């Protein structure tokens, strides 16, 4: 149990600050969108702002998860364990997902601009 707690403490120190911010802001935007009529009844432009902030957070999270997994794999590579390969696999999968999401966001942005700038 002590080894697990030491590993968890080490992992939490390796998570970039920007990832924490992206997760917290994303959750806040999501909750505000759920309660839009109650929290922002007199602010009609709140919804587009919250949607853009949520999209930015959703765009950042896969890249930052890949960075975190890479940092963890570097630490575990010193020990030469099978866990290092697992974290390398997580890094590769999250980089592929981040690349795919970047392509999708780029295509959607291009389509929105071609449609007349309406998001």
PDB file of C-alpha atoms in Angstrom:
ATOM      1  CA  UNK A   1       0.000   0.000   0.000  1.00  0.00           C
ATOM      2  CA  UNK A   2       2.883   2.318   0.768  1.00  0.00           C
ATOM      3  CA  UNK A   3       4.377   1.803  -2.702  1.00  0.00           C
ATOM      4  CA  UNK A   4       1.027   2.645  -4.291  1.00  0.00           C
ATOM      5  CA  UNK A   5       0.736   5.850  -2.261  1.00  0.00           C
ATOM      6  CA  UNK A   6       4.293   6.829  -3.178  1.00  0.00           C
ATOM      7  CA  UNK A   7       3.537   6.215  -6.856  1.00  0.00           C
ATOM      8  CA  UNK A   8       0.287   8.220  -6.651  1.00  0.00           C
ATOM      9  CA  UNK A   9       2.118  11.105  -5.007  1.00  0.00           C
ATOM     10  CA  UNK A  10       4.786  11.007  -7.685  1.00  0.00           C
ATOM     11  CA  UNK A  11       2.174  10.945 -10.470  1.00  0.00           C
ATOM     12  CA  UNK A  12       0.264  13.883  -8.996  1.00  0.00           C
ATOM     13  CA  UNK A  13       3.473  15.921  -8.933  1.00  0.00           C
ATOM     14  CA  UNK A  14       4.073  15.116 -12.622  1.00  0.00           C
ATOM     15  CA  UNK A  15       0.666  16.345 -13.819  1.00  0.00           C
ATOM     16  CA  UNK A  16       1.084  19.741 -15.524  1.00  0.00           C
ATOM     17  CA  UNK A  17      -0.662  22.694 -13.905  1.00  0.00           C
ATOM     18  CA  UNK A  18      -2.357  23.480 -17.218  1.00  0.00           C
ATOM     19  CA  UNK A  19      -4.050  20.065 -17.136  1.00  0.00           C
ATOM     20  CA  UNK A  20      -5.527  20.802 -13.717  1.00  0.00           C
ATOM     21  CA  UNK A  21      -6.766  24.177 -14.981  1.00  0.00           C
ATOM     22  CA  UNK A  22      -8.224  22.671 -18.162  1.00  0.00           C
ATOM     23  CA  UNK A  23     -10.105  20.004 -16.206  1.00  0.00           C
ATOM     24  CA  UNK A  24     -11.472  22.450 -13.618  1.00  0.00           C
ATOM     25  CA  UNK A  25     -12.513  25.072 -16.192  1.00  0.00           C
ATOM     26  CA  UNK A  26     -14.038  22.361 -18.399  1.00  0.00           C
ATOM     27  CA  UNK A  27     -16.104  20.980 -15.519  1.00  0.00           C
ATOM     28  CA  UNK A  28     -17.168  24.504 -14.571  1.00  0.00           C
ATOM     29  CA  UNK A  29     -18.252  25.289 -18.131  1.00  0.00           C
ATOM     30  CA  UNK A  30     -20.121  22.004 -18.394  1.00  0.00           C
ATOM     31  CA  UNK A  31     -22.008  22.649 -15.153  1.00  0.00           C
ATOM     32  CA  UNK A  32     -22.793  26.221 -16.233  1.00  0.00           C
ATOM     33  CA  UNK A  33     -24.163  24.914 -19.527  1.00  0.00           C
ATOM     34  CA  UNK A  34     -26.362  22.440 -17.651  1.00  0.00           C
ATOM     35  CA  UNK A  35     -27.720  25.217 -15.441  1.00  0.00           C
ATOM     36  CA  UNK A  36     -27.712  27.939 -18.101  1.00  0.00           C
ATOM     37  CA  UNK A  37     -31.286  29.160 -17.540  1.00  0.00           C
ATOM     38  CA  UNK A  38     -30.845  29.350 -13.760  1.00  0.00           C
ATOM     39  CA  UNK A  39     -27.347  30.824 -13.566  1.00  0.00           C
ATOM     40  CA  UNK A  40     -27.298  33.087 -16.645  1.00  0.00           C
ATOM     41  CA  UNK A  41     -30.945  34.073 -17.310  1.00  0.00           C
ATOM     42  CA  UNK A  42     -30.204  37.654 -18.429  1.00  0.00           C
ATOM     43  CA  UNK A  43     -26.994  36.954 -20.341  1.00  0.00           C
ATOM     44  CA  UNK A  44     -27.780  35.613 -23.818  1.00  0.00           C
ATOM     45  CA  UNK A  45     -24.115  35.572 -24.918  1.00  0.00           C
ATOM     46  CA  UNK A  46     -23.036  33.332 -22.036  1.00  0.00           C
ATOM     47  CA  UNK A  47     -23.763  30.109 -23.911  1.00  0.00           C
ATOM     48  CA  UNK A  48     -21.379  30.709 -26.864  1.00  0.00           C
ATOM     49  CA  UNK A  49     -18.605  31.785 -24.496  1.00  0.00           C
ATOM     50  CA  UNK A  50     -19.058  28.693 -22.338  1.00  0.00           C
ATOM     51  CA  UNK A  51     -19.152  26.436 -25.400  1.00  0.00           C
ATOM     52  CA  UNK A  52     -15.905  27.929 -26.737  1.00  0.00           C
ATOM     53  CA  UNK A  53     -14.202  27.566 -23.343  1.00  0.00           C
ATOM     54  CA  UNK A  54     -15.388  23.959 -23.077  1.00  0.00           C
ATOM     55  CA  UNK A  55     -14.101  23.236 -26.592  1.00  0.00           C
ATOM     56  CA  UNK A  56     -10.695  24.728 -25.753  1.00  0.00           C
ATOM     57  CA  UNK A  57     -10.474  22.605 -22.610  1.00  0.00           C
ATOM     58  CA  UNK A  58     -11.542  19.483 -24.499  1.00  0.00           C
ATOM     59  CA  UNK A  59      -8.882  20.263 -27.097  1.00  0.00           C
ATOM     60  CA  UNK A  60      -6.101  20.679 -24.504  1.00  0.00           C
ATOM     61  CA  UNK A  61      -6.796  17.678 -22.274  1.00  0.00           C
ATOM     62  CA  UNK A  62      -5.661  14.845 -24.639  1.00  0.00           C
ATOM     63  CA  UNK A  63      -2.363  16.612 -25.373  1.00  0.00           C
ATOM     64  CA  UNK A  64      -1.705  17.198 -21.680  1.00  0.00           C
ATOM     65  CA  UNK A  65      -2.627  13.608 -20.774  1.00  0.00           C
ATOM     66  CA  UNK A  66      -0.084  12.417 -23.337  1.00  0.00           C
ATOM     67  CA  UNK A  67       2.532  14.712 -21.816  1.00  0.00           C
ATOM     68  CA  UNK A  68       1.763  13.386 -18.334  1.00  0.00           C
ATOM     69  CA  UNK A  69       1.924   9.749 -19.464  1.00  0.00           C
ATOM     70  CA  UNK A  70       5.261  10.452 -21.132  1.00  0.00           C
ATOM     71  CA  UNK A  71       6.626  11.977 -17.917  1.00  0.00           C
ATOM     72  CA  UNK A  72       5.499   8.941 -15.927  1.00  0.00           C
ATOM     73  CA  UNK A  73       7.048   6.563 -18.474  1.00  0.00           C
ATOM     74  CA  UNK A  74      10.363   8.413 -18.218  1.00  0.00           C
ATOM     75  CA  UNK A  75      10.440   7.920 -14.461  1.00  0.00           C
ATOM     76  CA  UNK A  76       9.476   4.252 -14.751  1.00  0.00           C
ATOM     77  CA  UNK A  77      12.079   3.646 -17.462  1.00  0.00           C
ATOM     78  CA  UNK A  78      14.729   4.056 -14.793  1.00  0.00           C
ATOM     79  CA  UNK A  79      13.299   0.995 -13.081  1.00  0.00           C
ATOM     80  CA  UNK A  80      13.004  -0.980 -16.337  1.00  0.00           C
ATOM     81  CA  UNK A  81       9.601  -2.428 -15.582  1.00  0.00           C
ATOM     82  CA  UNK A  82       6.704  -3.639 -17.660  1.00  0.00           C
ATOM     83  CA  UNK A  83       4.715  -0.663 -16.341  1.00  0.00           C
ATOM     84  CA  UNK A  84       6.969   1.598 -18.381  1.00  0.00           C
ATOM     85  CA  UNK A  85       5.742  -0.065 -21.565  1.00  0.00           C
ATOM     86  CA  UNK A  86       2.140   0.349 -20.433  1.00  0.00           C
ATOM     87  CA  UNK A  87       2.656   4.086 -19.903  1.00  0.00           C
ATOM     88  CA  UNK A  88       4.402   4.336 -23.282  1.00  0.00           C
ATOM     89  CA  UNK A  89       1.354   2.669 -24.846  1.00  0.00           C
ATOM     90  CA  UNK A  90      -0.918   5.151 -23.054  1.00  0.00           C
ATOM     91  CA  UNK A  91       1.261   7.967 -24.419  1.00  0.00           C
ATOM     92  CA  UNK A  92       0.989   6.672 -27.985  1.00  0.00           C
ATOM     93  CA  UNK A  93      -2.777   6.140 -27.763  1.00  0.00           C
ATOM     94  CA  UNK A  94      -3.391   9.581 -26.270  1.00  0.00           C
ATOM     95  CA  UNK A  95      -1.166  11.222 -28.885  1.00  0.00           C
ATOM     96  CA  UNK A  96      -3.154   9.475 -31.628  1.00  0.00           C
ATOM     97  CA  UNK A  97      -6.398  10.613 -30.015  1.00  0.00           C
ATOM     98  CA  UNK A  98      -5.118  14.163 -29.648  1.00  0.00           C
ATOM     99  CA  UNK A  99      -4.024  14.234 -33.283  1.00  0.00           C
ATOM    100  CA  UNK A 100      -7.390  12.894 -34.406  1.00  0.00           C
ATOM    101  CA  UNK A 101      -9.254  15.450 -32.296  1.00  0.00           C
ATOM    102  CA  UNK A 102      -7.073  18.239 -33.703  1.00  0.00           C
ATOM    103  CA  UNK A 103      -7.912  17.160 -37.253  1.00  0.00           C
ATOM    104  CA  UNK A 104     -11.628  16.994 -36.435  1.00  0.00           C
ATOM    105  CA  UNK A 105     -11.596  20.418 -34.760  1.00  0.00           C
ATOM    106  CA  UNK A 106      -9.700  21.867 -37.725  1.00  0.00           C
ATOM    107  CA  UNK A 107     -12.185  20.463 -40.238  1.00  0.00           C
ATOM    108  CA  UNK A 108     -15.165  21.676 -38.197  1.00  0.00           C
ATOM    109  CA  UNK A 109     -13.614  25.124 -37.858  1.00  0.00           C
ATOM    110  CA  UNK A 110     -12.956  25.261 -41.594  1.00  0.00           C
ATOM    111  CA  UNK A 111     -16.536  24.215 -42.350  1.00  0.00           C
ATOM    112  CA  UNK A 112     -17.868  26.839 -39.940  1.00  0.00           C
ATOM    113  CA  UNK A 113     -15.765  29.530 -41.601  1.00  0.00           C
ATOM    114  CA  UNK A 114     -16.906  28.453 -45.065  1.00  0.00           C
ATOM    115  CA  UNK A 115     -20.512  28.505 -43.895  1.00  0.00           C
ATOM    116  CA  UNK A 116     -20.262  32.198 -43.172  1.00  0.00           C
ATOM    117  CA  UNK A 117     -18.482  32.478 -39.869  1.00  0.00           C
ATOM    118  CA  UNK A 118     -21.407  31.205 -37.799  1.00  0.00           C
ATOM    119  CA  UNK A 119     -20.339  28.753 -35.148  1.00  0.00           C
TER     120      UNK A 119
END
